[in-house]
């Protein structure tokens, strides 16, 4: 395959495919498109380098909570991951090296934000708006994901705080935290990673917890040089390790974390033992004990979070926050917590990320309007009324139990099949509304007794109406069966 057929198209040229985002999804799609000879192809990326969420989340302690040999692309293997759970810089470097090795860099237009697209029925193409000018493309593949709009809490007085205040996903590295009084709001996956790091340097750290998370042991460790050498020499050994990790998550975590089962109870017992071992003080332990079922929120893994909370310079505050002032946080009991810095570890606005896509489909309908009853897409990938538009990690394709990279790979396969149909002469490919409705009914039925609905908690998985429009309610194997190959009967070719 020559690189020239895939070089970025000139501004006026109609692209065969425009990929939005150069994170895991967008890069995986671009690699596969190149391998399939699809072009002209371009990737637009709002940032100045590849990596997506792994470029944006640079907070101290950022790392993957899925083992790296599993949290990587099967067709871009890396034998020498340094740790069981790679730190963020290593994952970002992996994505950069992967993009370079596959010749993607000339195809990526950095510093370009997608601001919307309108389907042109007569010409069967998308007119895409970006902050760097318009682009025409026959097909769009969104690799934007859902976890990139930081959510800031709606706390009165938030803007009045006089000191530096920033979100974990927009870390301000210019702020020196040494010796400072720091408040961290939130106790999710980002917080459990950042808190132990901040605690090491802070004068005092106050952690504001609304809901305690379930935390399992992490057992992170460096991967021995001999193991890396073996994985380099014998790729089969690395593949076996990947398969072992996949099935471990697929079976044990799936059964324990997605429905209330015997394994849920066993996992809770393990997490309670982990807590009891790390926190002997019964009062602190009580504050850290969840009152909902494990799996209802994302199950966290950490070996250093609980020990960090025992440090003399750390306070766990469980009183609700009443307001923020210039000097710090006031809790509802009237206590003032004076702070120099506030860190928002308050997660992402997932629903808004998708809804904000200013996409106008075939009959002039906006995607946000198509989703007034909640987000939903056929296989999480395509939406009726929006031909030639494909989403990677779209609605209902997140996971609570396994690596989302395995979901991305299934979706890339599905999209490639659709793109192939376009290459074979179809002007447009669009999911049939009845196929989409059938798929969504199936999802909703499976969701009914899931732990996310029945586990007694409120999480970012659920939208304002309490619908889970973010997670896949079944195993990865089931998703592969469902989505890997396109059932052409479910699509209408135009
Ligand atoms: O965000 P979260 P996150 N007052 O939404 C609290 C991925 N990820 O950035 O639980 C007080 O989980 C909120 O409290 P509550 C992963 O998919 C992956 O940590 O709602 N508190 C919660 O404690 C993850 O699931 C990795 O009661 C407020 C916290 O803020 C997703 O990103 C690492 C509040 C938000 O937790 C999001 O994780 C990191 C308020 N007004 C993240 N509003 C990996 O390692 C919110 N909170 C792969």
PDB file of N, CA, C and O in Angstrom, residues 14-20 29 33 38-43 135-141 390 415 419 422:
ATOM      1  N   UNK A  14     -13.147  16.311  -1.431  1.00  0.00           N
ATOM      2  CA  UNK A  14     -14.064  15.592  -0.551  1.00  0.00           C
ATOM      3  C   UNK A  14     -13.352  14.354  -0.026  1.00  0.00           C
ATOM      4  O   UNK A  14     -12.870  13.533  -0.808  1.00  0.00           O
ATOM      5  N   UNK A  15     -13.309  14.251   1.269  1.00  0.00           N
ATOM      6  CA  UNK A  15     -12.661  13.088   1.875  1.00  0.00           C
ATOM      7  C   UNK A  15     -13.563  11.870   1.751  1.00  0.00           C
ATOM      8  O   UNK A  15     -14.789  12.008   1.763  1.00  0.00           O
ATOM      9  N   UNK A  16     -12.953  10.716   1.693  1.00  0.00           N
ATOM     10  CA  UNK A  16     -13.772   9.507   1.772  1.00  0.00           C
ATOM     11  C   UNK A  16     -14.211   9.325   3.224  1.00  0.00           C
ATOM     12  O   UNK A  16     -15.366   9.025   3.501  1.00  0.00           O
ATOM     13  N   UNK A  17     -13.269   9.550   4.122  1.00  0.00           N
ATOM     14  CA  UNK A  17     -13.600   9.424   5.542  1.00  0.00           C
ATOM     15  C   UNK A  17     -12.914  10.525   6.338  1.00  0.00           C
ATOM     16  O   UNK A  17     -11.713  10.771   6.159  1.00  0.00           O
ATOM     17  N   UNK A  18     -13.685  11.158   7.209  1.00  0.00           N
ATOM     18  CA  UNK A  18     -13.113  12.080   8.183  1.00  0.00           C
ATOM     19  C   UNK A  18     -13.242  11.432   9.556  1.00  0.00           C
ATOM     20  O   UNK A  18     -14.343  11.030   9.957  1.00  0.00           O
ATOM     21  N   UNK A  19     -12.128  11.308  10.243  1.00  0.00           N
ATOM     22  CA  UNK A  19     -12.151  10.750  11.598  1.00  0.00           C
ATOM     23  C   UNK A  19     -11.963  11.909  12.569  1.00  0.00           C
ATOM     24  O   UNK A  19     -11.083  12.756  12.365  1.00  0.00           O
ATOM     25  N   UNK A  20     -12.803  11.959  13.589  1.00  0.00           N
ATOM     26  CA  UNK A  20     -12.712  13.062  14.540  1.00  0.00           C
ATOM     27  C   UNK A  20     -12.112  12.542  15.839  1.00  0.00           C
ATOM     28  O   UNK A  20     -12.715  11.710  16.523  1.00  0.00           O
ATOM     29  N   UNK A  29      -9.141   3.439  14.180  1.00  0.00           N
ATOM     30  CA  UNK A  29      -9.917   3.519  12.935  1.00  0.00           C
ATOM     31  C   UNK A  29      -9.019   3.923  11.775  1.00  0.00           C
ATOM     32  O   UNK A  29      -9.099   3.359  10.673  1.00  0.00           O
ATOM     33  N   UNK A  33      -8.328   1.860   8.397  1.00  0.00           N
ATOM     34  CA  UNK A  33      -8.710   2.446   7.102  1.00  0.00           C
ATOM     35  C   UNK A  33      -7.513   2.417   6.156  1.00  0.00           C
ATOM     36  O   UNK A  33      -7.635   2.063   4.986  1.00  0.00           O
ATOM     37  N   UNK A  38      -8.435   2.734   2.273  1.00  0.00           N
ATOM     38  CA  UNK A  38      -9.492   3.756   2.208  1.00  0.00           C
ATOM     39  C   UNK A  38      -8.869   5.147   2.236  1.00  0.00           C
ATOM     40  O   UNK A  38      -8.035   5.446   3.088  1.00  0.00           O
ATOM     41  N   UNK A  39      -9.259   5.992   1.310  1.00  0.00           N
ATOM     42  CA  UNK A  39      -8.743   7.348   1.289  1.00  0.00           C
ATOM     43  C   UNK A  39      -9.393   8.125   0.158  1.00  0.00           C
ATOM     44  O   UNK A  39     -10.052   7.513  -0.697  1.00  0.00           O
ATOM     45  N   UNK A  40      -9.255   9.440   0.091  1.00  0.00           N
ATOM     46  CA  UNK A  40      -8.525  10.259   1.047  1.00  0.00           C
ATOM     47  C   UNK A  40      -9.182  10.266   2.433  1.00  0.00           C
ATOM     48  O   UNK A  40     -10.405  10.251   2.546  1.00  0.00           O
ATOM     49  N   UNK A  41      -8.281  10.328   3.394  1.00  0.00           N
ATOM     50  CA  UNK A  41      -8.664  10.144   4.790  1.00  0.00           C
ATOM     51  C   UNK A  41      -8.004  11.258   5.595  1.00  0.00           C
ATOM     52  O   UNK A  41      -6.858  11.621   5.312  1.00  0.00           O
ATOM     53  N   UNK A  42      -8.728  11.800   6.539  1.00  0.00           N
ATOM     54  CA  UNK A  42      -8.091  12.778   7.422  1.00  0.00           C
ATOM     55  C   UNK A  42      -8.604  12.583   8.838  1.00  0.00           C
ATOM     56  O   UNK A  42      -9.746  12.177   9.045  1.00  0.00           O
ATOM     57  N   UNK A  43      -7.729  12.877   9.787  1.00  0.00           N
ATOM     58  CA  UNK A  43      -8.129  12.856  11.198  1.00  0.00           C
ATOM     59  C   UNK A  43      -8.033  14.295  11.688  1.00  0.00           C
ATOM     60  O   UNK A  43      -7.007  14.943  11.457  1.00  0.00           O
ATOM     61  N   UNK A 135     -14.958  21.249   5.949  1.00  0.00           N
ATOM     62  CA  UNK A 135     -14.421  20.030   5.342  1.00  0.00           C
ATOM     63  C   UNK A 135     -15.620  19.273   4.765  1.00  0.00           C
ATOM     64  O   UNK A 135     -16.678  19.233   5.391  1.00  0.00           O
ATOM     65  N   UNK A 136     -15.445  18.653   3.594  1.00  0.00           N
ATOM     66  CA  UNK A 136     -16.490  17.776   3.053  1.00  0.00           C
ATOM     67  C   UNK A 136     -16.012  16.344   3.156  1.00  0.00           C
ATOM     68  O   UNK A 136     -14.845  16.059   2.851  1.00  0.00           O
ATOM     69  N   UNK A 137     -16.922  15.467   3.562  1.00  0.00           N
ATOM     70  CA  UNK A 137     -16.531  14.064   3.691  1.00  0.00           C
ATOM     71  C   UNK A 137     -17.726  13.180   3.415  1.00  0.00           C
ATOM     72  O   UNK A 137     -18.849  13.502   3.808  1.00  0.00           O
ATOM     73  N   UNK A 138     -17.487  12.072   2.740  1.00  0.00           N
ATOM     74  CA  UNK A 138     -18.578  11.122   2.489  1.00  0.00           C
ATOM     75  C   UNK A 138     -19.008  10.474   3.798  1.00  0.00           C
ATOM     76  O   UNK A 138     -20.175  10.181   4.004  1.00  0.00           O
ATOM     77  N   UNK A 139     -18.053  10.201   4.640  1.00  0.00           N
ATOM     78  CA  UNK A 139     -18.385   9.544   5.912  1.00  0.00           C
ATOM     79  C   UNK A 139     -17.607  10.193   7.044  1.00  0.00           C
ATOM     80  O   UNK A 139     -16.489  10.682   6.845  1.00  0.00           O
ATOM     81  N   UNK A 140     -18.241  10.189   8.217  1.00  0.00           N
ATOM     82  CA  UNK A 140     -17.572  10.702   9.420  1.00  0.00           C
ATOM     83  C   UNK A 140     -17.512   9.566  10.436  1.00  0.00           C
ATOM     84  O   UNK A 140     -18.511   8.874  10.653  1.00  0.00           O
ATOM     85  N   UNK A 141     -16.350   9.394  11.027  1.00  0.00           N
ATOM     86  CA  UNK A 141     -16.254   8.460  12.153  1.00  0.00           C
ATOM     87  C   UNK A 141     -15.863   9.287  13.373  1.00  0.00           C
ATOM     88  O   UNK A 141     -14.810   9.930  13.385  1.00  0.00           O
ATOM     89  N   UNK A 390     -20.701   7.450  11.969  1.00  0.00           N
ATOM     90  CA  UNK A 390     -20.387   6.298  12.824  1.00  0.00           C
ATOM     91  C   UNK A 390     -19.737   6.794  14.111  1.00  0.00           C
ATOM     92  O   UNK A 390     -18.893   7.686  14.079  1.00  0.00           O
ATOM     93  N   UNK A 415     -17.535  -0.626  11.429  1.00  0.00           N
ATOM     94  CA  UNK A 415     -17.503   0.573  10.581  1.00  0.00           C
ATOM     95  C   UNK A 415     -16.802   0.259   9.260  1.00  0.00           C
ATOM     96  O   UNK A 415     -17.238   0.700   8.190  1.00  0.00           O
ATOM     97  N   UNK A 419     -18.049   1.024   5.566  1.00  0.00           N
ATOM     98  CA  UNK A 419     -17.277   1.822   4.605  1.00  0.00           C
ATOM     99  C   UNK A 419     -17.037   1.020   3.331  1.00  0.00           C
ATOM    100  O   UNK A 419     -17.013   1.568   2.220  1.00  0.00           O
ATOM    101  N   UNK A 422     -19.881   1.344   1.094  1.00  0.00           N
ATOM    102  CA  UNK A 422     -19.843   2.619   0.365  1.00  0.00           C
ATOM    103  C   UNK A 422     -18.873   2.538  -0.810  1.00  0.00           C
ATOM    104  O   UNK A 422     -19.131   3.044  -1.893  1.00  0.00           O
TER     105      UNK A 422
END
